[in-house]
Short mmCIF file of C-alpha atoms and ligand atoms in Angstrom, two decimals:
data_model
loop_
_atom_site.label_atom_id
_atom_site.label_comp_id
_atom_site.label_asym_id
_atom_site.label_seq_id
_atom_site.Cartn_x
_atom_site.Cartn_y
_atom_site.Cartn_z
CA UNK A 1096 56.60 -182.08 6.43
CA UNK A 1097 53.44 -184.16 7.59
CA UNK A 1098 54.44 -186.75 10.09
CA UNK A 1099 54.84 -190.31 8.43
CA UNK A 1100 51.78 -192.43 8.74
CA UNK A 1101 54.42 -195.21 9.38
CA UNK A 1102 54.98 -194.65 12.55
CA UNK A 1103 53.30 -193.29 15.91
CA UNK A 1104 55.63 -191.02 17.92
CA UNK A 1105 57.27 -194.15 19.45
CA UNK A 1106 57.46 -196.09 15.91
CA UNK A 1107 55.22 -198.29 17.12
CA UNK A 1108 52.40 -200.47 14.47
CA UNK A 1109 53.71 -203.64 12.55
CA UNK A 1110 56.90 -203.67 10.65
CA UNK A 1111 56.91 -203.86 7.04
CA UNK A 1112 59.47 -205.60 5.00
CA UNK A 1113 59.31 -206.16 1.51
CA UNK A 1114 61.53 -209.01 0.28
CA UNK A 1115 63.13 -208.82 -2.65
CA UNK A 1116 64.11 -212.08 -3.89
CA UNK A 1117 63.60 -214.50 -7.04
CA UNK A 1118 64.96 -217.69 -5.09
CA UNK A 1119 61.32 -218.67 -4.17
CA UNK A 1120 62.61 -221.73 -1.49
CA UNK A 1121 64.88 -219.05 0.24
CA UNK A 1122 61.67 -216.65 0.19
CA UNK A 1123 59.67 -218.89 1.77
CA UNK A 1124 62.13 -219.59 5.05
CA UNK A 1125 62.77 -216.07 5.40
CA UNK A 1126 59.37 -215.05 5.28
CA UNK A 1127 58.12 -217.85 7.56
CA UNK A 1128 60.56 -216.73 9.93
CA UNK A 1129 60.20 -212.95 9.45
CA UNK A 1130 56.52 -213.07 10.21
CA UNK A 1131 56.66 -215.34 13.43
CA UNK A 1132 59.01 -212.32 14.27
CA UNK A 1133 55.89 -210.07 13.73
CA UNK A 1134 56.79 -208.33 10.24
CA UNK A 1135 54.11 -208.02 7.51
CA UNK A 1136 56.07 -209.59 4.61
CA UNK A 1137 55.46 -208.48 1.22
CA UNK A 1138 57.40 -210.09 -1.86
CA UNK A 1139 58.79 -208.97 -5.26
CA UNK A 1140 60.53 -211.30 -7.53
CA UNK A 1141 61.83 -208.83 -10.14
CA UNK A 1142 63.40 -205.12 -9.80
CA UNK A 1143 60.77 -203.49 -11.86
CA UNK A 1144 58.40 -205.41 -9.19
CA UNK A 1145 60.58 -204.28 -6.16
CA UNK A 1146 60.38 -200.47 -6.93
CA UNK A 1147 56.25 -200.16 -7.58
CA UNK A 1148 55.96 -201.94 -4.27
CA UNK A 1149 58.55 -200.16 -2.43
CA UNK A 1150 55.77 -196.99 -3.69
CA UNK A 1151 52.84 -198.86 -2.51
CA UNK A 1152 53.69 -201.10 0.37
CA UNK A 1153 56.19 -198.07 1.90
CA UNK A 1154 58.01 -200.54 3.76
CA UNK A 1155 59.76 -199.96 6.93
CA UNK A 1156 62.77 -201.54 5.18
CA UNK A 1157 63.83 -203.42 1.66
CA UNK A 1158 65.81 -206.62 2.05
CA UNK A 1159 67.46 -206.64 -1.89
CA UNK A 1160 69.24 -209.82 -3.36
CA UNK A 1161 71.52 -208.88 -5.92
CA UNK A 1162 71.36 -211.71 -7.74
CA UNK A 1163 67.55 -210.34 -9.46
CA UNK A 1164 67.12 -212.55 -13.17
CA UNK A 1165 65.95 -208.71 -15.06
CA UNK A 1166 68.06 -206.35 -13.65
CA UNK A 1167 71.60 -206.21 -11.43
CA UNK A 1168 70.49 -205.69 -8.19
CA UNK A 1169 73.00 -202.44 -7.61
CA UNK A 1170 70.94 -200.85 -10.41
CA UNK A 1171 67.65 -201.58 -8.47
CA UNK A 1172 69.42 -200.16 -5.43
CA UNK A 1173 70.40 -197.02 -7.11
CA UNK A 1174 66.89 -196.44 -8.96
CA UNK A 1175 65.12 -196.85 -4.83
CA UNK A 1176 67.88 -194.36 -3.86
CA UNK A 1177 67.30 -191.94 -6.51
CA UNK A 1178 63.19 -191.91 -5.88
CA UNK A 1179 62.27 -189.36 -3.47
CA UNK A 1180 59.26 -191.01 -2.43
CA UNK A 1181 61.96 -194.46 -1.48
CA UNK A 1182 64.84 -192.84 -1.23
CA UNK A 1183 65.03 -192.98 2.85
CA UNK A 1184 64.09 -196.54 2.81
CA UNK A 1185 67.13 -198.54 4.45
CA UNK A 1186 67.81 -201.22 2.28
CA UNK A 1187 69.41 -204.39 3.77
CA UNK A 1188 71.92 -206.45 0.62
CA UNK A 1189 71.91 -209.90 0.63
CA UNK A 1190 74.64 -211.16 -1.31
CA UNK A 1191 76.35 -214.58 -1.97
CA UNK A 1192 79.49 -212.97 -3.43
CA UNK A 1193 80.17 -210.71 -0.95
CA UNK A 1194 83.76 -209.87 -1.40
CA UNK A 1195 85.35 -206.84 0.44
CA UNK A 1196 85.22 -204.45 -2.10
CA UNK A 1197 81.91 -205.61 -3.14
CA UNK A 1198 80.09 -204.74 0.21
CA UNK A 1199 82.06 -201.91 0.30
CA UNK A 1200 80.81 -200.37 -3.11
CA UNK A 1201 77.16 -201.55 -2.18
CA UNK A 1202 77.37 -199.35 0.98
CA UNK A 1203 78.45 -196.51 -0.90
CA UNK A 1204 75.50 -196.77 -3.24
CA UNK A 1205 73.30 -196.44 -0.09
CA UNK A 1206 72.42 -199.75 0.64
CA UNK A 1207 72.41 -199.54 5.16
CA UNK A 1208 73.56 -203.18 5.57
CA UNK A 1209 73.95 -206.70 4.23
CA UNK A 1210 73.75 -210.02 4.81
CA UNK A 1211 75.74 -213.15 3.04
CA UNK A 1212 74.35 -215.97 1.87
CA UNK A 1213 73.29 -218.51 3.25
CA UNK A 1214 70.92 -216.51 5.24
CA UNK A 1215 70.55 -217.12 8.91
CA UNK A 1216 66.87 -215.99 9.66
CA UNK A 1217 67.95 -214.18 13.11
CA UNK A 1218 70.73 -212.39 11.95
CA UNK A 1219 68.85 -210.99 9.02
CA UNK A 1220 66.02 -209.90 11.16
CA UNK A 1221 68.18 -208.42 13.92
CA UNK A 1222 69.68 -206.88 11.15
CA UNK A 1223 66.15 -205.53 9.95
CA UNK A 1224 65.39 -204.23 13.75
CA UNK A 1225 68.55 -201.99 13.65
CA UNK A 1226 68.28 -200.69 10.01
CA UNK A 1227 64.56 -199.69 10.80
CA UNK A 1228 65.61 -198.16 14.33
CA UNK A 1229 68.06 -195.62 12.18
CA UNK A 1230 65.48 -195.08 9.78
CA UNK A 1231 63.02 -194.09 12.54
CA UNK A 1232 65.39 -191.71 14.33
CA UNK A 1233 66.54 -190.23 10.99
CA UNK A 1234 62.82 -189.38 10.58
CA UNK A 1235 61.91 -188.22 14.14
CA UNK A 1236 65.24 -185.71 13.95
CA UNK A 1237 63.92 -184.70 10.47
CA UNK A 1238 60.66 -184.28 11.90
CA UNK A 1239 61.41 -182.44 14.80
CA UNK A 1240 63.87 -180.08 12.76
CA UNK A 1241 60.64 -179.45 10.77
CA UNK A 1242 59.00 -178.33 13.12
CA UNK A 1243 61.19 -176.21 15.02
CA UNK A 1244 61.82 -173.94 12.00
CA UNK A 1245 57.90 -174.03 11.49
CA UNK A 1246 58.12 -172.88 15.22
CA UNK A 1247 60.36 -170.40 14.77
CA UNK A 1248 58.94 -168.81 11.42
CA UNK A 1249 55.60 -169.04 12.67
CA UNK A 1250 56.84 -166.71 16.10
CA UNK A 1251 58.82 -164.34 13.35
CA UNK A 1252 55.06 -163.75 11.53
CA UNK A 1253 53.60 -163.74 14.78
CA UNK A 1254 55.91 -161.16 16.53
CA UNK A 1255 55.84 -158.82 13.07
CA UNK A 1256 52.10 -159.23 13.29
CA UNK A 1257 51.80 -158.00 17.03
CA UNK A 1258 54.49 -155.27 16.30
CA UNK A 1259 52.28 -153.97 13.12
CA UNK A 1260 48.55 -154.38 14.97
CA UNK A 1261 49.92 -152.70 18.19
CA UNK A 1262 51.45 -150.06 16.21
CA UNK A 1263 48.70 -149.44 13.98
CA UNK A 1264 46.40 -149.45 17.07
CA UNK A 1265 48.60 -146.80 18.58
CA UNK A 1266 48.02 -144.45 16.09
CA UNK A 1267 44.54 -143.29 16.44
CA UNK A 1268 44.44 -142.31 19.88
CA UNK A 1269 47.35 -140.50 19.55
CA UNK A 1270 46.45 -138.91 16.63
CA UNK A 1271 43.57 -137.82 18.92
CA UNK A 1272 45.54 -136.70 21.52
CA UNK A 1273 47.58 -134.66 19.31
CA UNK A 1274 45.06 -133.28 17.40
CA UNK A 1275 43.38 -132.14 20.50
CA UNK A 1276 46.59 -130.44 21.98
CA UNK A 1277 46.83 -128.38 18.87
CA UNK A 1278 43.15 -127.36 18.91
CA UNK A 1279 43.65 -126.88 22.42
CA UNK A 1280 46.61 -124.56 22.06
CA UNK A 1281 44.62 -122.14 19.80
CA UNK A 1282 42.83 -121.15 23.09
CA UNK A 1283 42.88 -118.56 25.79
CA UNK A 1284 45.71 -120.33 28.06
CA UNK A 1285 47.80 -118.91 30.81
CA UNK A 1286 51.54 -119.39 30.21
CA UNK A 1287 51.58 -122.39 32.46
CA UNK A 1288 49.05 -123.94 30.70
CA UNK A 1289 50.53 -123.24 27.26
CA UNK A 1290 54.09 -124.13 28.52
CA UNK A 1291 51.77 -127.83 29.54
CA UNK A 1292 49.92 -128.07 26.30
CA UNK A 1293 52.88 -127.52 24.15
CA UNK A 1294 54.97 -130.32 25.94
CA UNK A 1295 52.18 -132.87 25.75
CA UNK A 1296 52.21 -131.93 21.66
CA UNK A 1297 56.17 -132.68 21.15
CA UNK A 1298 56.19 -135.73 23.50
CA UNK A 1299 53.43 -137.09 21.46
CA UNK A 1300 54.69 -135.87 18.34
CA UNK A 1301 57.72 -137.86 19.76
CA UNK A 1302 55.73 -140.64 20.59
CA UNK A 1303 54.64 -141.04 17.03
CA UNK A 1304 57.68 -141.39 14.80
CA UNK A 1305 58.77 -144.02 17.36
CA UNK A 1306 55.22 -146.08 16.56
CA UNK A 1307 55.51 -145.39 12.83
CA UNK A 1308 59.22 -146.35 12.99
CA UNK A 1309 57.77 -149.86 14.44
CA UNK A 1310 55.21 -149.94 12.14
CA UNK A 1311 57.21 -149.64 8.89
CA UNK A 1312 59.83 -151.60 10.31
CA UNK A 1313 57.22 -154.74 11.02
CA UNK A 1314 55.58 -154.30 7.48
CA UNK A 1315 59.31 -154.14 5.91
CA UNK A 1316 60.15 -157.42 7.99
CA UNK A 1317 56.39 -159.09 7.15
CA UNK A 1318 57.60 -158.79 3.40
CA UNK A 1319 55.26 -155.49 2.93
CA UNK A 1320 56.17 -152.34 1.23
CA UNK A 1321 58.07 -154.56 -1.17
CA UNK A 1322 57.11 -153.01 -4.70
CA UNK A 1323 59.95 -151.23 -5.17
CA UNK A 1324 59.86 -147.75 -7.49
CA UNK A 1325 61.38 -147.25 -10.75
CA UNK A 1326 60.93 -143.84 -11.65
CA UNK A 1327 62.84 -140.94 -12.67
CA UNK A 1328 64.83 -139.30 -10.17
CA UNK A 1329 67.56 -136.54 -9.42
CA UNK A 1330 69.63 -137.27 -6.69
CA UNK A 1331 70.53 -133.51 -6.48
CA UNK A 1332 66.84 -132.30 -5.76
CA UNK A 1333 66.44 -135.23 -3.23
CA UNK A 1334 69.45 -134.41 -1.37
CA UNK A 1335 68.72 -130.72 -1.64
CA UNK A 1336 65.54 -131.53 -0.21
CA UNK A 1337 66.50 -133.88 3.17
CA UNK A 1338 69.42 -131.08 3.73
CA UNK A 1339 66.92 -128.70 3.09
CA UNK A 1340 64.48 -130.53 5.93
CA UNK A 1341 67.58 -130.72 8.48
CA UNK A 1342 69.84 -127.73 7.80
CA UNK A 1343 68.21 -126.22 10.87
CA UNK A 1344 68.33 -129.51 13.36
CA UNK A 1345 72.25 -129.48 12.82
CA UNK A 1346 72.34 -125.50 12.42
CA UNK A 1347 70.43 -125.19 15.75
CA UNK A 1348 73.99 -127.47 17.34
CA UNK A 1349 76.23 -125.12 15.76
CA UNK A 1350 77.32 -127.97 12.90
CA UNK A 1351 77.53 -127.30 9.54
CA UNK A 1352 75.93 -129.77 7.01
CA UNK A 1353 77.00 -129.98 3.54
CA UNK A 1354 75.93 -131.48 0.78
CA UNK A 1355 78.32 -132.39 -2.71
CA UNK A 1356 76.80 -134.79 -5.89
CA UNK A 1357 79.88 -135.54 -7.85
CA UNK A 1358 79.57 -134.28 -11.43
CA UNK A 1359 79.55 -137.88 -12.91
CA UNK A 1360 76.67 -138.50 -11.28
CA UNK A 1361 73.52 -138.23 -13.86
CA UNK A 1362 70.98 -135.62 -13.47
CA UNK A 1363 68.20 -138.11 -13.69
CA UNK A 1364 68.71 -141.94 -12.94
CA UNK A 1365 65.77 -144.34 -12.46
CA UNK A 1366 65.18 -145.96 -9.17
CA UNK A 1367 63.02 -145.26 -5.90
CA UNK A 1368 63.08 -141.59 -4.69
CA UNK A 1369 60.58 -142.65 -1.17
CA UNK A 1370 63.48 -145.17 0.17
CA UNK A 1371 66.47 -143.24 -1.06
CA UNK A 1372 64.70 -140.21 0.91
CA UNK A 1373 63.72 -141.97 4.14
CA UNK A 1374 67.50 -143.35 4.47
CA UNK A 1375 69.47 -140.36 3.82
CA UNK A 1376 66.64 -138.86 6.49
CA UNK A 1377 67.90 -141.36 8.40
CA UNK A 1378 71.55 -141.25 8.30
CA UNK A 1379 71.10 -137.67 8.45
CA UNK A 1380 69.61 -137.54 11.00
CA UNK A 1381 71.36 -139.99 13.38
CA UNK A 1382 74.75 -138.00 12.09
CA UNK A 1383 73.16 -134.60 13.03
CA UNK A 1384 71.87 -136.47 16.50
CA UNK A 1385 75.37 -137.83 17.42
CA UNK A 1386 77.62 -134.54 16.46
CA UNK A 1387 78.44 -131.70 18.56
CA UNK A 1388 81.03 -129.74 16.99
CA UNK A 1389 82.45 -129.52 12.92
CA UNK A 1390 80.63 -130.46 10.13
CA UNK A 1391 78.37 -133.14 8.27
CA UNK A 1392 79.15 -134.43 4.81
CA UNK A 1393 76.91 -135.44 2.30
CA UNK A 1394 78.82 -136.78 -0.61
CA UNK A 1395 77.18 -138.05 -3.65
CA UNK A 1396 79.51 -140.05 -6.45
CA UNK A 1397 79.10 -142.77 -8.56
CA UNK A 1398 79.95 -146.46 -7.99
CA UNK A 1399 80.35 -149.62 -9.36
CA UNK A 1400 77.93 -152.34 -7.92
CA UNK A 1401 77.85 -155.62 -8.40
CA UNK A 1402 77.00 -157.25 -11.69
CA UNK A 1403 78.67 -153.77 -13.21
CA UNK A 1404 75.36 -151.80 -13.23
CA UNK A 1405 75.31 -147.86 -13.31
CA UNK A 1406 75.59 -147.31 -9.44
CA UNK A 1407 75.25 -144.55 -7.19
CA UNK A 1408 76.54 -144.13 -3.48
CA UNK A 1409 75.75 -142.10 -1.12
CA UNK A 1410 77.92 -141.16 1.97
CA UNK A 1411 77.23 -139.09 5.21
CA UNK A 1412 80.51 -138.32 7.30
CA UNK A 1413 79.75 -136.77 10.72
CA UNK A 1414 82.94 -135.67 13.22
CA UNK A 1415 80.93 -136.59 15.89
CA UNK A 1416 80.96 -139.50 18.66
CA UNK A 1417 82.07 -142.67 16.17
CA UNK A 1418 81.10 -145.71 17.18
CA UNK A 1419 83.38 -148.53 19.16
CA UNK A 1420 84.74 -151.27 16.94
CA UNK A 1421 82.96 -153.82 18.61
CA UNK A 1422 79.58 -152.33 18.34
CA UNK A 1423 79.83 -151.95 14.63
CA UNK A 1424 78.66 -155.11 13.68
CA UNK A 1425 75.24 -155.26 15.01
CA UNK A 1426 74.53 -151.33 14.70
CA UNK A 1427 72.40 -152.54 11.55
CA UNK A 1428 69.98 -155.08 13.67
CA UNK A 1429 67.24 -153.44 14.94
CA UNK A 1430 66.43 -152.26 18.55
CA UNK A 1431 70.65 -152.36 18.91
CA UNK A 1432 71.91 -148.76 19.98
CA UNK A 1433 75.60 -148.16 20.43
CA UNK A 1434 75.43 -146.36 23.29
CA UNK A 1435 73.05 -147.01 25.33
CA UNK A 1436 73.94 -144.07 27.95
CA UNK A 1437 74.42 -141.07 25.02
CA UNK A 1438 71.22 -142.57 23.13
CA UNK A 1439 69.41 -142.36 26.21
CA UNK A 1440 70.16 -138.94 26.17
CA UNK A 1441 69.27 -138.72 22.38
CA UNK A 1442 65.98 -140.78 22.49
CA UNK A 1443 65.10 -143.06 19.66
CA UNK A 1444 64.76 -146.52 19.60
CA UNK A 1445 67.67 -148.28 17.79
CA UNK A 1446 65.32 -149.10 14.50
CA UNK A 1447 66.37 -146.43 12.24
CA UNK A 1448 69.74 -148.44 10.82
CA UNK A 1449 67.23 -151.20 10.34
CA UNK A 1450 64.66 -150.08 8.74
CA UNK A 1451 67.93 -148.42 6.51
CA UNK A 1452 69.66 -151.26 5.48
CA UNK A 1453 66.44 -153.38 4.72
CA UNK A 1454 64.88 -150.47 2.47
CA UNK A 1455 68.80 -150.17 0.83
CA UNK A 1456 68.50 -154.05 0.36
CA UNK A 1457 64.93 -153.88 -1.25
CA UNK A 1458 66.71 -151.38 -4.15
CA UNK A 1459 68.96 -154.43 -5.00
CA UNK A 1460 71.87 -152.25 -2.76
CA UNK A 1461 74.42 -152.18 0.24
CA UNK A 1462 75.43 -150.28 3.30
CA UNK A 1463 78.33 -149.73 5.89
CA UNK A 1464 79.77 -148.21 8.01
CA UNK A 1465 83.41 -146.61 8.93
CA UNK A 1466 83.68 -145.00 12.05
CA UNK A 1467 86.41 -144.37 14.80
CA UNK A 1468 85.63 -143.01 18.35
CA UNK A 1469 86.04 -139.62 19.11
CA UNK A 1470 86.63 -138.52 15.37
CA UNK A 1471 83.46 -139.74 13.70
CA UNK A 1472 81.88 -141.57 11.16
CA UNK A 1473 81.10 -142.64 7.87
CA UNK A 1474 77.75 -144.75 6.54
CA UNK A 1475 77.19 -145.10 3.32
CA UNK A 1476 75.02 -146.97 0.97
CA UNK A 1477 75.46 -147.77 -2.49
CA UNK A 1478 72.55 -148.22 -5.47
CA UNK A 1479 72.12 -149.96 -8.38
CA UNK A 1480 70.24 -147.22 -10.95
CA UNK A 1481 69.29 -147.12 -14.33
CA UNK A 1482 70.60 -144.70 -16.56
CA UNK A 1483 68.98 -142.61 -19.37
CA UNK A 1484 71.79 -143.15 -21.89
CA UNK A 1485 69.80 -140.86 -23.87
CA UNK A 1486 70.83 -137.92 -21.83
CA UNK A 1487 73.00 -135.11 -23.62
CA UNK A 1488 76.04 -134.25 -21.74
CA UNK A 1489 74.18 -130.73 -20.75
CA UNK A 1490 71.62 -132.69 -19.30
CA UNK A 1491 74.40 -133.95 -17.23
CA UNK A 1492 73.84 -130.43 -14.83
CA UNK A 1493 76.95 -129.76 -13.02
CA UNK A 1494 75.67 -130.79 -9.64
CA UNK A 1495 77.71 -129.53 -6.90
CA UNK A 1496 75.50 -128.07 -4.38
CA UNK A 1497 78.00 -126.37 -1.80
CA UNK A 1498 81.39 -127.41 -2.70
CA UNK A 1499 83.42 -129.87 -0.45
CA UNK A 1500 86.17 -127.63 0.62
CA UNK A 1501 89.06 -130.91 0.48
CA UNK A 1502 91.29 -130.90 3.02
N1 ATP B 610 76.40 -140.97 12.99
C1 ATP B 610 76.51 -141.70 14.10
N2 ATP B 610 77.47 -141.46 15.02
C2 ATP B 610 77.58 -142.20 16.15
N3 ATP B 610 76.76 -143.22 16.47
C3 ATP B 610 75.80 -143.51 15.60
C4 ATP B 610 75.60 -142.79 14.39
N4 ATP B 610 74.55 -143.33 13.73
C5 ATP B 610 74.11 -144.34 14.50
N5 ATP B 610 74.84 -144.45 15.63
C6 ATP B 610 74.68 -145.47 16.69
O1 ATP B 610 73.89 -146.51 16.16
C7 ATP B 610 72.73 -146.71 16.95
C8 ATP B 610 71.59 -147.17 16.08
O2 ATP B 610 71.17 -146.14 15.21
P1 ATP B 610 69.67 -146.10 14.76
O3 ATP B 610 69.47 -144.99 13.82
O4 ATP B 610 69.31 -147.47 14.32
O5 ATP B 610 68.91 -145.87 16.13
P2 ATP B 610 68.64 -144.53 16.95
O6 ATP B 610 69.08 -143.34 16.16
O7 ATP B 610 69.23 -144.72 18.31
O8 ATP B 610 67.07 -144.56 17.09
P3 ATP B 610 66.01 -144.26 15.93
O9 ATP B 610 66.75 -144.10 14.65
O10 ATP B 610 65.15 -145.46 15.95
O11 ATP B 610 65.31 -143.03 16.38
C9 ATP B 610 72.52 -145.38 17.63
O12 ATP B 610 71.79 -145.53 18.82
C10 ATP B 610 73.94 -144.92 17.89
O13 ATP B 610 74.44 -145.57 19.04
MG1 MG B 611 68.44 -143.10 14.12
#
């Protein structure tokens, strides 16, 4: 919102008032005595007058008499009110009948004050000072609101810009450096020296997913990355294939990870294979991260979602560390890690539940979480998909993958 040309910061410039009046005698004293008061006074004798003026003269404030010979004044009142370009204009009544219920109902209608008839000159423009005082404030509070969320958007931009340029930055060199390592590990090295080389590569190869982890989560957050897919998809192969990726990660802890797609759930659905990938990667992984003994779940069914689509929903049950009821609620906002003294022994850094439930948002979906401490949890996230209808019921493959033994 561009600061109003009607007033400097400290409302300062001459006051406008445009007098709306047909009683031209009346007009005169008021205006006489409005102007020795230092107002610029301009005049309107009908309502159709009174509103193109209000427009052109932007007043500081309307002084209306209701007695107008073309239209009632309320209706003029309500037609500056309903104009967005008058609407904030205090209007000041001036009224010979002013009963109680009258004044009341004009006040209503949005008029800020009024004055009976016969007029005293003073009182009407004291009245004038204090309706254009609230007026002012009104605008320097809607100004300054303005510009605080202007503030505060423009350091959101600013903040995913940095985290998206510094991340992007990052990569080259340490693309070098890794690259290098590896070339550098193909050589004649002592065991020392290999023992060296091959700890700079996985630090560095550590060091990387944490800088691409910032930089998709700062393009996600800068509105990037937002076409989302709608292609063919089974959910069996993809969750074949993140198991697949991981079985050895969780085998390597001595936990089992099993996968199950329900049988109602379509071969082929349409939707995004990338996101649904990189968050079961990610829910995977933090389950196969924070789990020391047991097993992992993958459980694929189907699911209602809202609007009644075709739905699918995905669920990853760990028995590992669960997560304390208070930190559940923020364990979706990035950098936030439940933890902070087991994730320090786990690395990371807190953005992989946000990047998540952003990428689950983009596909129209939700996400949760169910966990208790000690016995472990349960995030899920749930899909909207389209559905072949087309498909034959053999199409429909039976697609349990390693049965869920049920307790
Ligand atoms: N399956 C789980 N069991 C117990 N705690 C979990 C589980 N998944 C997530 N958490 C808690 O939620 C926090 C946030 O998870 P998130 O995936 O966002 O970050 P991270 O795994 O610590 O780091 P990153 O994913 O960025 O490498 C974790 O630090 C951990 O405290
Ligand atoms: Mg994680």
């Amino acid at each position: 919102m561009a600061i109003d040309r009607r007033f400097d910061a400290q409302g300062n410039g001459q006051p406008r008032v445009l007098l709306v009046d047909d009683n031209a005698q009346l007009q005169v004293a008021i205006r006489r005595a409005l102007e020795a008061a230092g107002w610029a006074v301009t005049e309107a004798s009908t309502g159709a007058e009174a509103i193109v003026l209000a427009q052109r003269v932007d007043p500081d404030v309307i002084v209306l008499d209701l007695g107008l010979p073309d239209e009632d004044g309320r209706q003029v009142l309500a037609r500056l009110k309903s104009l967005a370009a008058t609407a904030w204009i205090p209007v000041v009544v001036v009224s010979a009948r002013a009963g109680r219920s009258e004044v009341d109902g004009l006040l209503r209608a949005g008029a800020q004050d009024y004055v009976v008839k016969p007029v005293r000159s003073d009182e009407l423009e004291a009245r004038l000072v204090a309706a254009r005082r609230v007026a002012l404030d009104h605008r320097r509070w809607s100004v300054s609101e303005a510009h605080y969320q202007r503030l505060a958007s423009q350091a959101s931009e600013a903040k995913s810009d940095f985290l998206s340029n510094m991340s992007h930055e990052l990569r080259t060199p340490m693309n070098g450096v890794l690259g290098m390592t590896e070339l550098m590990l193909d050589t004649n090295l002592d065991e020392d020296q290999r023992d060296y080389a091959q700890t700079v590569l996985s630090s560095g190869e550590a060091l990387m997913i944490i800088i691409e982890d910032v930089l998709n989560f700062a393009n996600i957050e800068a509105g990037g990355n937002s076409e989302v897919e709608k292609v063919e998809i089974s959910v069996t192969a993809i969750v074949d294939d993140v198991a697949g990726g991981l079985t050895g990660a969780a085998e390597g802890k001595g936990v089992k990870l099993i996968t199950s797609v329900d049988s109602t759930v379509p071969a082929v659905v349409i939707g995004d294979p990338g996101r649904v990938r990189q968050v079961l990667v990610n829910l995977v992984g933090n389950a196969i991260k924070f789990t020391y003994t047991g097993e992992i779940v993958v459980r694929v069914t189907t699911a209602e979602v809202v609007g009644g689509d075709a739905g699918v929903r995905f669920e990853v049950s760990d028995t590992g560390d669960g997560i304390a009821a208070d930190n559940l609620s923020a364990i979706f906002e990035p950098f936030v890690q439940a933890d902070t003294s087991s994730t320090r022994r786990h690395g990371g850094t807190g953005l992989g539940l946000a990047i998540s439930s952003r990428l689950v948002a983009q596909m129209g979906g939700t996400c949760g979480v169910s966990s208790e401490p000690g016995e472990g949890s349960t995030f899920w996230f749930t899909i909207p998909v389209r559905v072949d209808l087309d498909q034959t019921p053999d199409q429909r493959r039976p697609a349990l993958v390693d049965p869920v033994s049920e307790p």
